[in-house]
XYZ file of C-alpha atoms in Angstrom:
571
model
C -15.144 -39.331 -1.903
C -12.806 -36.614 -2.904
C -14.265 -34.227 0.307
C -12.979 -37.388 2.550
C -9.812 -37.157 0.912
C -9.092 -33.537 1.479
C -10.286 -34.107 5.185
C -7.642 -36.656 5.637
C -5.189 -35.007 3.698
C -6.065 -31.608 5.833
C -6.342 -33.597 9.094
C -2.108 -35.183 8.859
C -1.152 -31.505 7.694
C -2.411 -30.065 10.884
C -1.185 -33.290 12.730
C 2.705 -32.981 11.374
C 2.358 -29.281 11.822
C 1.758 -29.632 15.689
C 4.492 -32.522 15.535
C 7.108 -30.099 13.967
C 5.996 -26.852 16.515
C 6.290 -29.675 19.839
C 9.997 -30.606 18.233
C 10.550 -26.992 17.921
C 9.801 -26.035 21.189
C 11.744 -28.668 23.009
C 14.684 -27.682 20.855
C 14.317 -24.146 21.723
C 14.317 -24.564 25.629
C 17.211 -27.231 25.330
C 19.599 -24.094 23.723
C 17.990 -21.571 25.930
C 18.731 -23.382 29.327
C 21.003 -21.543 31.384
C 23.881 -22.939 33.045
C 24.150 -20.290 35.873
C 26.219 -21.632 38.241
C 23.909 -23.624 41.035
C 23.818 -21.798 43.939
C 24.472 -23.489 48.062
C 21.713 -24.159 49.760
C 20.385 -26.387 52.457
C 18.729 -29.302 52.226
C 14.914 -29.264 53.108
C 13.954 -31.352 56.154
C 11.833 -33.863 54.055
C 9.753 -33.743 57.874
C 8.829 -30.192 57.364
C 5.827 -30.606 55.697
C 4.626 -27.701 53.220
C 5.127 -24.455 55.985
C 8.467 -23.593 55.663
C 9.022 -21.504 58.930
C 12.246 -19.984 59.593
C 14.515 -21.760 62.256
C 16.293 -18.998 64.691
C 18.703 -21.839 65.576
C 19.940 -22.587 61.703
C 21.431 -19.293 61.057
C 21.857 -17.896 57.290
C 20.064 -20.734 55.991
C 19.173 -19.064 52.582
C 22.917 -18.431 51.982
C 23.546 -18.664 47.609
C 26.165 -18.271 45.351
C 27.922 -15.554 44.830
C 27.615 -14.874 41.272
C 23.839 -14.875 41.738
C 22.935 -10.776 41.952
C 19.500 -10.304 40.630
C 16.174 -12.610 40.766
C 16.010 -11.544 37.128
C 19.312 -13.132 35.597
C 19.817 -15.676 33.194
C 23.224 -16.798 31.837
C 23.374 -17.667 27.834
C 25.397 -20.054 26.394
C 27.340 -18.626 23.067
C 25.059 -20.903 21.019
C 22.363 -19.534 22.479
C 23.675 -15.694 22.574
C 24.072 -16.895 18.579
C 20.102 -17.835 18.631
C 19.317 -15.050 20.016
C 21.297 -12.325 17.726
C 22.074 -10.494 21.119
C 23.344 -7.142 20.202
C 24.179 -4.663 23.147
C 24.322 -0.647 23.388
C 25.767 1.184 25.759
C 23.650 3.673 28.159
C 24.533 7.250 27.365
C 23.846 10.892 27.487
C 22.932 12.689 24.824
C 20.909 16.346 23.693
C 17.814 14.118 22.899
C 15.695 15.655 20.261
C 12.056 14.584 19.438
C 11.382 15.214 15.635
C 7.993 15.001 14.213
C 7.173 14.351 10.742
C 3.471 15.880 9.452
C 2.605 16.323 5.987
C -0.298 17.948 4.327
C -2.041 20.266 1.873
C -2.286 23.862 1.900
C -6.101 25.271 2.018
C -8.243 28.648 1.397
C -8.909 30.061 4.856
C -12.423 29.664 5.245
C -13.010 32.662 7.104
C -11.540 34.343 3.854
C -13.925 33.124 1.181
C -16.962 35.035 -0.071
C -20.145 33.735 -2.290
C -21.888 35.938 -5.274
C -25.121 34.524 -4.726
C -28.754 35.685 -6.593
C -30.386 38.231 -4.005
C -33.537 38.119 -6.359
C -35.150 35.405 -8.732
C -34.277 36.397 -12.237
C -32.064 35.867 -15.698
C -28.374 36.440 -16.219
C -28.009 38.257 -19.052
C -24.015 38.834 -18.501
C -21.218 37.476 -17.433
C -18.515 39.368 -16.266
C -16.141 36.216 -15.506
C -16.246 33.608 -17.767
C -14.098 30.993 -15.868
C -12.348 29.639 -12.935
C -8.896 31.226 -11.842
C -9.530 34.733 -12.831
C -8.365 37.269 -10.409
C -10.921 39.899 -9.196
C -10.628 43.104 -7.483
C -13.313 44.221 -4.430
C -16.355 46.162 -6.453
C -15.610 44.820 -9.912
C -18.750 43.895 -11.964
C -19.374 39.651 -11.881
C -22.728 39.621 -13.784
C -25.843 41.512 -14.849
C -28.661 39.770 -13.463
C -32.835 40.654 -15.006
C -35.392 40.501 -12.130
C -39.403 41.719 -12.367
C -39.325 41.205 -8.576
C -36.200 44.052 -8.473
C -37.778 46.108 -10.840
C -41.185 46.453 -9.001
C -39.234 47.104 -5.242
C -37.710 49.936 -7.618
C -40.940 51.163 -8.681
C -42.286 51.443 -5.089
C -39.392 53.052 -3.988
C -40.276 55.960 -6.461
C -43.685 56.084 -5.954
C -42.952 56.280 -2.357
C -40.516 58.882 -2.904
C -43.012 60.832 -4.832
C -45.517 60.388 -2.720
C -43.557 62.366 0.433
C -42.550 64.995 -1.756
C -45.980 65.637 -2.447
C -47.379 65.611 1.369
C -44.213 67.620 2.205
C -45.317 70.159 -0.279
C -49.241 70.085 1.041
C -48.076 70.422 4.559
C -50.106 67.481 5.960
C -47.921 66.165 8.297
C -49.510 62.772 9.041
C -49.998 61.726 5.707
C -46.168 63.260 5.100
C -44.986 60.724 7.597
C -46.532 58.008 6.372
C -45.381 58.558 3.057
C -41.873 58.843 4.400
C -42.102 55.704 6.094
C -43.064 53.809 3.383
C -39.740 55.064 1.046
C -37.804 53.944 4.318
C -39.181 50.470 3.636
C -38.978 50.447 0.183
C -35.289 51.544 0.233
C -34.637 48.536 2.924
C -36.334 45.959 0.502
C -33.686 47.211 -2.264
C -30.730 47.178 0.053
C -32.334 43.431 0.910
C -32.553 42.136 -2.584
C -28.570 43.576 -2.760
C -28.238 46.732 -4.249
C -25.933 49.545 -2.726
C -26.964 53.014 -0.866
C -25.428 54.666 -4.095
C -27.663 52.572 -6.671
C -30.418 53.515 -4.726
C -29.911 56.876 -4.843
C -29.250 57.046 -8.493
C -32.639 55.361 -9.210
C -34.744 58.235 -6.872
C -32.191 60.465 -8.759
C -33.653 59.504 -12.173
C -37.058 58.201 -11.084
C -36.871 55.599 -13.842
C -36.458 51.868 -12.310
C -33.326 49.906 -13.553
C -34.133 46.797 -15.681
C -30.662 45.093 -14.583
C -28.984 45.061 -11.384
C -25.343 44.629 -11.234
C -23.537 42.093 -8.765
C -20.621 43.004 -7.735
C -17.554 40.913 -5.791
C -17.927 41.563 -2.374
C -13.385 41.140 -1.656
C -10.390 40.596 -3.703
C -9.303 37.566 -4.588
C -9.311 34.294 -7.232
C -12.907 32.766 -8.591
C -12.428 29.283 -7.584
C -15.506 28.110 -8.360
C -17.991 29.362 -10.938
C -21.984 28.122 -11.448
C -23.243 30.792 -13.422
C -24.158 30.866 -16.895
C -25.278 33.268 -19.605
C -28.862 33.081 -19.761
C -29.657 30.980 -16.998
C -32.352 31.242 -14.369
C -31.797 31.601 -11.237
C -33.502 31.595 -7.805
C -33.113 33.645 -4.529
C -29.567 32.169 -3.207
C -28.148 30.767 -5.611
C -24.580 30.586 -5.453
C -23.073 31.783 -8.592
C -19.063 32.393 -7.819
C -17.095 31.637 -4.770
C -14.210 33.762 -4.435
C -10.896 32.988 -2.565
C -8.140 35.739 -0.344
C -5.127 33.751 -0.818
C -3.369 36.760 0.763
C -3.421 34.455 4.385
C -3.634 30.244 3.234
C -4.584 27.362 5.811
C -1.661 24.290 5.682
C -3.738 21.237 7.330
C -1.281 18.944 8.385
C -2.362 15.381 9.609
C -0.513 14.405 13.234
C -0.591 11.221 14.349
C -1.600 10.518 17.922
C 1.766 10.077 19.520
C 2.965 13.169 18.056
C 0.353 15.298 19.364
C 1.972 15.967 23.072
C 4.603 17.884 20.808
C 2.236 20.129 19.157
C 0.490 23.144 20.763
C -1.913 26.246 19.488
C 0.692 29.350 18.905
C 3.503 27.162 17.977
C 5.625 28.134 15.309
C 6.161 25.060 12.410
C 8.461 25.349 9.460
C 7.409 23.326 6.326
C 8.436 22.914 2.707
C 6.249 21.840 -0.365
C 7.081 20.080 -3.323
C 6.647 22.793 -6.025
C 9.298 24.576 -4.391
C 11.945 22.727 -3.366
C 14.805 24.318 -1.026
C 12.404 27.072 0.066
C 11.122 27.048 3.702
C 7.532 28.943 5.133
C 6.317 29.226 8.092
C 3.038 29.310 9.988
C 1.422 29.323 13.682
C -0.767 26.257 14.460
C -4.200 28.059 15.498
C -6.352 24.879 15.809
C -5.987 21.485 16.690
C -9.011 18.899 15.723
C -10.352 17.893 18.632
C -11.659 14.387 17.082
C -9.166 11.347 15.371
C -10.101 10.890 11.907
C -11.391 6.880 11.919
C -9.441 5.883 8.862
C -5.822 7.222 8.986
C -5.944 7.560 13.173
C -4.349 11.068 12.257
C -5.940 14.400 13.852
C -5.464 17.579 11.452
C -3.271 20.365 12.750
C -4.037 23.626 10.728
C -1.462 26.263 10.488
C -2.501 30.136 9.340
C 0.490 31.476 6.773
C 0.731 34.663 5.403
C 0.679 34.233 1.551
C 1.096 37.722 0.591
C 2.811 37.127 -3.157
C 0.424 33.863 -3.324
C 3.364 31.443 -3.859
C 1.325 28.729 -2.007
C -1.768 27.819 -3.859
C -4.296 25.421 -2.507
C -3.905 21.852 -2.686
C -0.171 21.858 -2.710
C 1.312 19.006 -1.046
C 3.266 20.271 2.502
C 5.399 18.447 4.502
C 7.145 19.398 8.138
C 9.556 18.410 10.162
C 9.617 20.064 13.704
C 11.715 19.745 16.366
C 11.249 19.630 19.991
C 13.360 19.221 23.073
C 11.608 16.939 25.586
C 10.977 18.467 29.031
C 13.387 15.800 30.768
C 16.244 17.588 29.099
C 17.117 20.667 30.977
C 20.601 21.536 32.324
C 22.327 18.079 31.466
C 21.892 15.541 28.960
C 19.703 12.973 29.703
C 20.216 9.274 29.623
C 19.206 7.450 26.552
C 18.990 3.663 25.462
C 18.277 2.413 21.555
C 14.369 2.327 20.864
C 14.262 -1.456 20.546
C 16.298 -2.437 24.000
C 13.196 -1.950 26.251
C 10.452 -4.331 26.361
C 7.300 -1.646 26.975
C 4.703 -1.885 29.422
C 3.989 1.730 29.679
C 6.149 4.384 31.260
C 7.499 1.064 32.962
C 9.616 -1.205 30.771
C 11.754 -4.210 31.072
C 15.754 -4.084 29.988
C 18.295 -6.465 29.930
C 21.825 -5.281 31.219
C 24.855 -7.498 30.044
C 28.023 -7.899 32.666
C 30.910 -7.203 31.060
C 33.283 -8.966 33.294
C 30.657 -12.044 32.666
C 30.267 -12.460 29.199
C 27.099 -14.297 28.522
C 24.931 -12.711 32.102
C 22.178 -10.680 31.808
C 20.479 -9.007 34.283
C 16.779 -8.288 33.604
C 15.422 -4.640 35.000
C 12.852 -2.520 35.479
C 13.049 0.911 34.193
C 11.206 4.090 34.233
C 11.404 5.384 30.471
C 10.560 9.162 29.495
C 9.788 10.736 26.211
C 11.024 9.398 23.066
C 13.220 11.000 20.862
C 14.091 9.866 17.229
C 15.290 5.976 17.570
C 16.182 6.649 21.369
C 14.137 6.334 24.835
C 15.161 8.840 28.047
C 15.715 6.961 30.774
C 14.438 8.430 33.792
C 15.181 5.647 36.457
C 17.072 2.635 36.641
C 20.374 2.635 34.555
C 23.617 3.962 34.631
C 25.427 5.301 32.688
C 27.962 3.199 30.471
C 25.776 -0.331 31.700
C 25.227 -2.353 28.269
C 21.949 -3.157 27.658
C 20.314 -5.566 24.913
C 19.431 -3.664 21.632
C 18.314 -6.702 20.164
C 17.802 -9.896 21.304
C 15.433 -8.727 24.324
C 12.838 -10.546 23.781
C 14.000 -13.951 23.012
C 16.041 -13.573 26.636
C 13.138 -12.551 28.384
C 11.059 -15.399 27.118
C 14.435 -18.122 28.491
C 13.787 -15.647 31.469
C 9.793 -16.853 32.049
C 10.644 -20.659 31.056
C 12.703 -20.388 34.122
C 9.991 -19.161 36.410
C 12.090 -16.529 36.769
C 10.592 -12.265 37.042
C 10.188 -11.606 33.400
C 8.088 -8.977 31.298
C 5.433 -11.322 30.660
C 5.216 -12.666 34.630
C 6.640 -9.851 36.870
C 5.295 -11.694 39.883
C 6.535 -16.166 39.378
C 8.289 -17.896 41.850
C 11.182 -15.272 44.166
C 13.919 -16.864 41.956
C 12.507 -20.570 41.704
C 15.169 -21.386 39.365
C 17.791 -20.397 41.649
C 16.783 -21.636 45.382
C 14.526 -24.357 45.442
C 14.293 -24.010 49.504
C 12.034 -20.866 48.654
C 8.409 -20.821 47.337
C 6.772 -18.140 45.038
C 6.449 -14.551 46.581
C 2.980 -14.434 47.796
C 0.143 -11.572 47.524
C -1.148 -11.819 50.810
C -4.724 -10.724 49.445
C -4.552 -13.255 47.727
C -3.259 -15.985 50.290
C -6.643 -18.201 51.902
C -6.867 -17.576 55.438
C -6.161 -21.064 56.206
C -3.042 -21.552 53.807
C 0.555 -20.971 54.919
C 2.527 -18.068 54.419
C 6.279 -18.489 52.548
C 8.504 -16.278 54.655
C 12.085 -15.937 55.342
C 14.459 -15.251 58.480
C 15.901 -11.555 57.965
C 18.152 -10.018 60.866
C 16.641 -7.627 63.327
C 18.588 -4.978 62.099
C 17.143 -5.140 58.859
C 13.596 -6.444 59.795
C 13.259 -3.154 62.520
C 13.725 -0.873 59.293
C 10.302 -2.293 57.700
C 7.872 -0.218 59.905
C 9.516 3.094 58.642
C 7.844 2.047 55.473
C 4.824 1.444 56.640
C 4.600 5.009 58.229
C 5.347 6.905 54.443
C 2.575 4.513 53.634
C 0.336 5.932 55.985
C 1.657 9.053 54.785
C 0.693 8.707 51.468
C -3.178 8.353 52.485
C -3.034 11.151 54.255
C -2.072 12.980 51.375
C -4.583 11.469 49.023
C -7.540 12.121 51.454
C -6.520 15.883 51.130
C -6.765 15.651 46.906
C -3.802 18.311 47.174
C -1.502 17.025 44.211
C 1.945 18.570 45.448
C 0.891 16.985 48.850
C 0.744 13.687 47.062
C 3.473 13.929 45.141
C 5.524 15.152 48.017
C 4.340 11.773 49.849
C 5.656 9.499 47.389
C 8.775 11.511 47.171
C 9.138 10.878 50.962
C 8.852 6.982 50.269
C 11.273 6.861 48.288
C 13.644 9.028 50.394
C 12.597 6.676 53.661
C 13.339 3.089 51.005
C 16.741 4.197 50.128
C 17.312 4.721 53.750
C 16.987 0.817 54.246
C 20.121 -1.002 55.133
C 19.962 -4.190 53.576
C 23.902 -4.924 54.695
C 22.825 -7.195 56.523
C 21.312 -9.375 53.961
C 24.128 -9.798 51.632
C 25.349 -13.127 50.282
C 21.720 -14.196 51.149
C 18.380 -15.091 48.725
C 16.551 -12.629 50.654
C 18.946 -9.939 49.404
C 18.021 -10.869 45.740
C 14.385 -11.011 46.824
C 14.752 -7.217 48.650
C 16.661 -5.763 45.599
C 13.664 -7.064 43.513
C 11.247 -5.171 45.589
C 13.064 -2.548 46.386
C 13.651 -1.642 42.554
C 9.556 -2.176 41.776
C 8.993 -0.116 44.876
C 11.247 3.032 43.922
C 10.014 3.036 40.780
C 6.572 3.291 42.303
C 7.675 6.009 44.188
C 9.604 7.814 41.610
C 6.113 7.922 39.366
C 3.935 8.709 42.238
C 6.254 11.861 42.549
C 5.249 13.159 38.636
C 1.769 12.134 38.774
C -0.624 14.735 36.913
C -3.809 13.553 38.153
C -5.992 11.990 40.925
C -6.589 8.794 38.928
C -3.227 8.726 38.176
C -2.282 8.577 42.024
C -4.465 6.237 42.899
C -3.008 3.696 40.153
C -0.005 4.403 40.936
C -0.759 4.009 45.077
C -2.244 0.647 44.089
C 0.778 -0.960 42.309
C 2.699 0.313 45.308
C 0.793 -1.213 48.105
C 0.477 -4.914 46.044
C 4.329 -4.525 45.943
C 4.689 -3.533 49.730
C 1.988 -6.163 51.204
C 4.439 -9.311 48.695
C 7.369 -7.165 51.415
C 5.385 -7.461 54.164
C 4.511 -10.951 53.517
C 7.939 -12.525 53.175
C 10.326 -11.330 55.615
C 10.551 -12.006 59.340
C 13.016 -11.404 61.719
C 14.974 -13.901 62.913
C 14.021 -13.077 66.709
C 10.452 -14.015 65.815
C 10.283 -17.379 67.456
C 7.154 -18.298 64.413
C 5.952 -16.823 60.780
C 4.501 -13.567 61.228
C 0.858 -13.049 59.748
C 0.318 -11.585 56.384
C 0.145 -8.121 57.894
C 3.156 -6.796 59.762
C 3.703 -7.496 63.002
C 2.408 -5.968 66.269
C 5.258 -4.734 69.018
C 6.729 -7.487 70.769
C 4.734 -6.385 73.898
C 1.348 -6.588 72.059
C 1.839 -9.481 70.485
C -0.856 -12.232 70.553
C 0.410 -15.074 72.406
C -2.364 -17.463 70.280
C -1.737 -16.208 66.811
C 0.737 -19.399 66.229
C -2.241 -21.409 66.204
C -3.409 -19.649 62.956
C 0.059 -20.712 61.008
């Protein structure tokens, strides 16, 4: 009985819940609706059916208001401006500088510490160093070790030693050899089991074998770790002391991914650590980690720094802070907007630019955004500078901005300004158009429609260039594009819808061009080629010319003199 309870009781919370979000929503689209002013436009022949073919008789029939400049634009009311905490920031130019924050610890070089191990089973009868930390010099005594196994190689090394003297003596050459070779071996099985050329000789010198053998530390430096004890066995290898040069230290710093573009092998990095504070070192990055550590997503970045009065010791906490101009700033300063005006979708990103002399319009925009650097993005293509753009408040506009069924960051592609001209569908992609279904296109004058082909032709251009692989070919291409779209005179067009509709492609084709013309890589072109051709065949697909006496196919027109006199029948 009390299970059915809770379900009920669970069951209205969800219900008043979904009440209270429906409420909410309606309340939010209410303040959010726009009243841009409602542009001129003709009436639709309610005879017309659903293919709306352009009329050459009816002359500018997609005229609009003027106030209307971009697909993309949205006007707020101050209540809604209020909603919205819209806060604008001018565009400016400034000596953008990245600065990346690392911290880490500072490390023995590996290449830099050396092991005592046992180079015989045996008993350690002494101990030189009796705990961690102690300095020691290169050759100092560590430890006296006791090994039978050492003191019988000793005893054949005498014996053998004896035994050439003898055959030398006796002049019988082959057993003299033989003897010889066998004190070469025995003196290789001492230098094996660790002792030195000059303990060697001083056991042949006085033929008696030594009972102890003396280890001694193979470099200079600080015990940092110590496993021997008095009196303990030991086996071959055994590690008994590891001993750290601390004259050169590693500083591992741990990089997270977006700050590894500014960090390269050779680099100079200044750092600081917290046992001495004001004091700055220095080191040179000599390895990156090729592999991102699971758990932090951070990739370590080791620095070599000379540590020649051992200042640094390991395990001391390090932090950096480097510098780094980005490679868009060269000769002038580049353009920057705040971090949190653009709405990202890659290098691509979405801004809202307010009109001064129209307070409560904004203008949505695609942008082509470069490195960042501190709380600022370069801006590479797209603004000017002095526009006001929206700091804060970008989102909520762009989300009025899709309720309207209007270009937005979320739908780049709705309706060709729905909200503004009903007498115009949705921009269509043709490849994705039935064969059967009609094609949305509007009446453009000649002297704008005999432009298109010119694009077309860089087109071609650009396959050209991509069938050769040659990347300054390609990028060349794309730079040609561009050059042969802002050669389009869209004069003609002003005051119309299909103005706003060509700035909209225009801008989303320049940018396409403006990346194709930095691409690094193959791949990279051919993404960027793709975007470009979906946003040339919506072009393609829309506009006619006003001398066309029907809608032209999806694919651009044939010469007037090869035109097929059936392909009406198709529309």
């Amino acid at each position: 009985m009390r299970n059915l309870k809770n379900k009920r009781f669970l069951f209205l919370s969800v219900f008043m819940l979904m009440l209270l979000f429906i409420l909410a929503a309606v309340i939010i689209y209410r303040v959010f609706q726009s009243p841009a002013p409602v542009p001129h436009v003709h009436e639709p022949d309610p005879h017309a059916g659903h293919v709306h073919e352009p009329d050459p008789h009816a002359g500018h029939a997609n005229e609009i208001d003027a106030e209307l400049v971009s697909l993309r634009q949205i006007t707020l009311s101050p209540q809604a401006q209020k909603l919205a905490e819209v806060v604008l920031a001018p565009v400016r130019r400034l000596d953008a500088e990245v600065e990346v924050r690392l911290t880490g610890k500072v490390q023995a070089d590996e290449t830099r510490l050396a092991y005592i191990t046992a180079w015989a089973p045996g008993r350690i009868d002494e101990l030189s160093i009796n705990f961690t930390g102690v300095a020691v010099q290169r050759g100092e005594s560590t430890a006296t070790l006791y090994s039978p196994e050492l003191i019988t190689a000793q005893a054949e090394l005498i014996q053998a030693v004896n035994a050439a003297r003898l055959q030398s003596e006796r002049g019988m050459q082959q057993t003299r050899v033989l003897a010889e070779r066998t004190e070469q071996a025995a003196r290789e099985k001492l230098r094996r089991l660790g002792m030195s050329s000059r303990q060697i000789e001083q056991i042949i010198e006085h033929g008696i074998p030594q009972e102890h053998m003396v280890l001694h530390a193979p470099v200079s430096g600080i015990v940092t770790e110590m496993n021997a004890r008095q009196g303990m066995y030991v086996d071959t290898g055994t590690r008994l002391f590891t001993i750290a040069d601390l004259s050169v230290v590693w500083v591992v710093l741990q990089a997270f991914e977006s700050d590894l573009p500014w960090i390269q092998v050779g680099q100079q990095v200044d750092f600081m650590v917290e046992a001495l504070p004001g004091e700055t070192f220095q080191g040179e990055v000599v390895f990156i980690d090729p592999v991102v550590e699971p758990r932090t997503r951070t990739v370590g970045v080791r620095l070599n720094v000379p540590n020649p009065d051992q200042r640094l010791k390991p395990e001391m906490y390090v932090t950096a802070v480097q510098r780094f101009q980005p490679d868009e700033v060269q000769e002038e300063a580049p353009l920057v907007i705040p971090v949190s005006a653009p709405l990202l979708t890659g290098r691509r990103a979405v801004v809202y630019v307010a009109l001064p002399e129209r307070p409560g319009v904004y203008m949505g925009r695609e942008v082509v955004l470069g490195s960042r650097a501190g709380n600022h993005f370069i801006v590479l293509r797209g603004l000017e500078e002095g526009e006001l753009v929206v700091a804060r408040g970008a989102f909520k506009i762009d989300s009025a901005v899709q309720v309207n069924a209007q270009p937005s960051m979320m739908t780049p592609e709705p309706g060709a300004g729905a909200a503004h001209d009903h007498d115009h569908g949705p921009i269509p992609d043709p490849r994705e158009i039935p064969d059967d279904a009609p094609t949305t296109v509007m009446a453009v004058p000649s002297e704008f429609a005999r432009q298109l082909p010119i694009l077309d032709q860089a087109i071609h251009g650009i396959h050209a260039a991509l069938d050769t692989a040659d990347l300054d070919r390609i990028r060349a291409a794309f730079q040609n594009f561009g050059r042969r779209l802002e050669d389009v005179d869209a004069a003609s067009l002003r005051g119309t819808h299909a103005a706003l509709v060509w700035n909209e492609l225009a801008m989303l084709l320049g940018n396409d061009a403006y990346l194709g013309g930095e691409i690094r890589g193959l791949r990279e072109a051919e993404r960027v080629m793709h975007t470009l051709e979906e946003h040339h065949a919506r072009l393609t697909a829309v506009f006619v010319s006003e001398e066309a006496p029907e809608a032209p196919p999806v694919s651009p027109p044939l010469p007037a003199h090869e035109e097929d006199p059936h392909a009406g029948h198709e529309h």
